[in-house]
CSV table of C-alpha atoms in Angstrom, one decimal:
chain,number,residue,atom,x,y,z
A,1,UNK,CA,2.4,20.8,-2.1
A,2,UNK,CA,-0.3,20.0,0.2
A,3,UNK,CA,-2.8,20.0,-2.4
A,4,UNK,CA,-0.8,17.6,-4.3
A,5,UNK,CA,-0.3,15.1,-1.1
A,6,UNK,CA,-3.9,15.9,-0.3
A,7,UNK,CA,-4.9,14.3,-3.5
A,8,UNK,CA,-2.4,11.7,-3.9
A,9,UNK,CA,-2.6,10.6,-0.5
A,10,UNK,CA,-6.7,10.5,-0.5
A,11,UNK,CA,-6.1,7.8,-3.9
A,12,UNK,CA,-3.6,5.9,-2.6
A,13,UNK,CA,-5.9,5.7,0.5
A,14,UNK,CA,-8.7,4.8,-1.7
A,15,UNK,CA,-6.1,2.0,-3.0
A,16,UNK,CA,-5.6,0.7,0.0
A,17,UNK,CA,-8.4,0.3,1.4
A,18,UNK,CA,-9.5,-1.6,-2.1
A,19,UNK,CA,-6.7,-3.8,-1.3
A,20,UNK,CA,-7.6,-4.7,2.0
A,21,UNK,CA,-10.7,-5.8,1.3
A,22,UNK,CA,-9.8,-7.7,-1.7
A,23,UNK,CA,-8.1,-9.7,0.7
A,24,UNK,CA,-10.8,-10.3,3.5
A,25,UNK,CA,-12.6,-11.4,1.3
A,26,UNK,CA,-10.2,-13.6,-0.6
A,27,UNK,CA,-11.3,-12.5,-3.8
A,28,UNK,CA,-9.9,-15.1,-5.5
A,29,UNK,CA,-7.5,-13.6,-8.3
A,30,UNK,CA,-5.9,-11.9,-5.3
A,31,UNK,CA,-5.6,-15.3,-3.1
A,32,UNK,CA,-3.9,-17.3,-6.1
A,33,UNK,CA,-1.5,-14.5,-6.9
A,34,UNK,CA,-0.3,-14.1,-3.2
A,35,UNK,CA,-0.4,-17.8,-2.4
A,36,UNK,CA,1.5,-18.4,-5.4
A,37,UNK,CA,4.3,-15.8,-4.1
A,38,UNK,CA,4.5,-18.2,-0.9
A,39,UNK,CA,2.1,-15.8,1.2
A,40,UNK,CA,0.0,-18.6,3.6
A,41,UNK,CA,-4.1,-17.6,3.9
A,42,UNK,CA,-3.2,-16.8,7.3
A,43,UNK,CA,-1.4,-13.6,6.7
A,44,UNK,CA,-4.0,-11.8,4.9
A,45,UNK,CA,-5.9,-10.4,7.7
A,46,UNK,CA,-2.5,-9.0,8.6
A,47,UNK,CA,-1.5,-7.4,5.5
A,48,UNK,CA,-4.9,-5.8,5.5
A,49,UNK,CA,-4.8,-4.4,8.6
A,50,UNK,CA,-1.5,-3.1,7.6
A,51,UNK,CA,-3.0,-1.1,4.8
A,52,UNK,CA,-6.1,-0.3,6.6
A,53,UNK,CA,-3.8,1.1,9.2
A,54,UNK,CA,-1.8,2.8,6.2
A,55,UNK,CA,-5.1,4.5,4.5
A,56,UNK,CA,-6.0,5.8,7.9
A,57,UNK,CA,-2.7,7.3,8.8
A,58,UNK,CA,-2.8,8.9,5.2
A,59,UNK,CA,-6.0,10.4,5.8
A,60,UNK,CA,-5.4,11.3,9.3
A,61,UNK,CA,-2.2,12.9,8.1
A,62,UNK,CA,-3.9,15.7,6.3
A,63,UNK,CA,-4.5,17.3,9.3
A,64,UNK,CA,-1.7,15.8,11.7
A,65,UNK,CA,1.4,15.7,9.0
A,66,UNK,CA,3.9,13.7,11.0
A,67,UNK,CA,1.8,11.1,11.0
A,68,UNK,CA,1.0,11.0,7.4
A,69,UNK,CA,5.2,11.2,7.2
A,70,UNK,CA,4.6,8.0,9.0
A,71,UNK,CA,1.9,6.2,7.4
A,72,UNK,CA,4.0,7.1,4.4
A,73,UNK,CA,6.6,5.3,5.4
A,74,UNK,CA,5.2,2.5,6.3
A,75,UNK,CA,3.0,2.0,3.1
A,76,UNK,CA,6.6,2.7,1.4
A,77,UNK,CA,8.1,-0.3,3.5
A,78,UNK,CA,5.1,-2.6,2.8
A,79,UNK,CA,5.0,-2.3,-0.6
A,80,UNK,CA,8.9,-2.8,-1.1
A,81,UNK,CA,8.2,-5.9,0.6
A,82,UNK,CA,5.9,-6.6,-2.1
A,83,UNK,CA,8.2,-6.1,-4.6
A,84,UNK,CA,10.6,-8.3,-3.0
A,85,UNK,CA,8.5,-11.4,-3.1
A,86,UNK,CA,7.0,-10.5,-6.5
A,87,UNK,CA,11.0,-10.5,-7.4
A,88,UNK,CA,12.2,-13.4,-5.3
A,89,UNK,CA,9.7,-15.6,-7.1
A,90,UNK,CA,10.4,-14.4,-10.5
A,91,UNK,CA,6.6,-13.5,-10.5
A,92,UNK,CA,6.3,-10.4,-13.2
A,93,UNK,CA,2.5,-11.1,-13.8
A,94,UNK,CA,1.9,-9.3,-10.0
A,95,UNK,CA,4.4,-7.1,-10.2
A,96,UNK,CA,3.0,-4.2,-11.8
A,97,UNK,CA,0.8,-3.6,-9.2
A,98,UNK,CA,2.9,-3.4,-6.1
A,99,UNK,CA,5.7,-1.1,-8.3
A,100,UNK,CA,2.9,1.2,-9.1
A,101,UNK,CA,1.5,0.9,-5.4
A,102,UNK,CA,5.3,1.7,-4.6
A,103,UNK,CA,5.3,4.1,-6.5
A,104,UNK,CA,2.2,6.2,-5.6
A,105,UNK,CA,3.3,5.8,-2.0
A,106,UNK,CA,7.0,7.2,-2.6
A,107,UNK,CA,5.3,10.4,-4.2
A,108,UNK,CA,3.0,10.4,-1.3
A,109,UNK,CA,6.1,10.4,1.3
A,110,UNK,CA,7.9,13.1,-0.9
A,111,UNK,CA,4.9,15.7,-1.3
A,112,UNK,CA,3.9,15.0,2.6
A,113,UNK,CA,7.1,15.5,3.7
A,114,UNK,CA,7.9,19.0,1.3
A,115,UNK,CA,4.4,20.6,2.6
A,116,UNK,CA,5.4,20.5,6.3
């Protein structure tokens, strides 16, 4: 199972950290999709230090596995978040993304969590 997280946790990292710095630099598909969800300009250097935060705990939790139980959860948490505004504004063009993100970080949780 480690193998597995190992891999699926270095992606979702990789993800993350895409993410982030999609929104630092307000690429501008990313800026009119969030704003138009109700998210102000102002949060984004918050949300991407949340995922920067996430990628590192990920990473970090290879070696130190309750913290990648906890970055886990966290990226978990986030992303349910970002399903929640996706569905609170009816918005099903941004959805796909977040589920998937969801997604990838629930498998993430699961396999760091069975190869403790």
């Amino acid at each position: 199972m480690f193998v597995a997280y190992a891999i699926v946790g270095v992606l979702l990292a990789i993800m993350l950290l895409a993410s982030a710095a999609a929104k630092l630099t307000k690429n501008k598909q990313i800026v009119e999709g969030l704003t138009g969800i109700g998210v102000p300009l102002g949060m984004f250097p918050f949300l991407a230090a949340c995922e920067i935060a996430g990628a590192a705990g990920l990473v970090i939790g290879l070696w130190y596995g309750p913290l990648g139980v906890a970055a886990a959860i966290g990226v978990v948490l986030y992303f349910i978040g970002a399903v929640g505004a996706h569905l609170r504004k009816s918005d099903f063009k941004g959805l796909p993304n977040a589920l998937v993100m969801l997604i990838a970080a629930a498998a993430v949780l699961v396999l760091r969590v069975l190869s403790l």
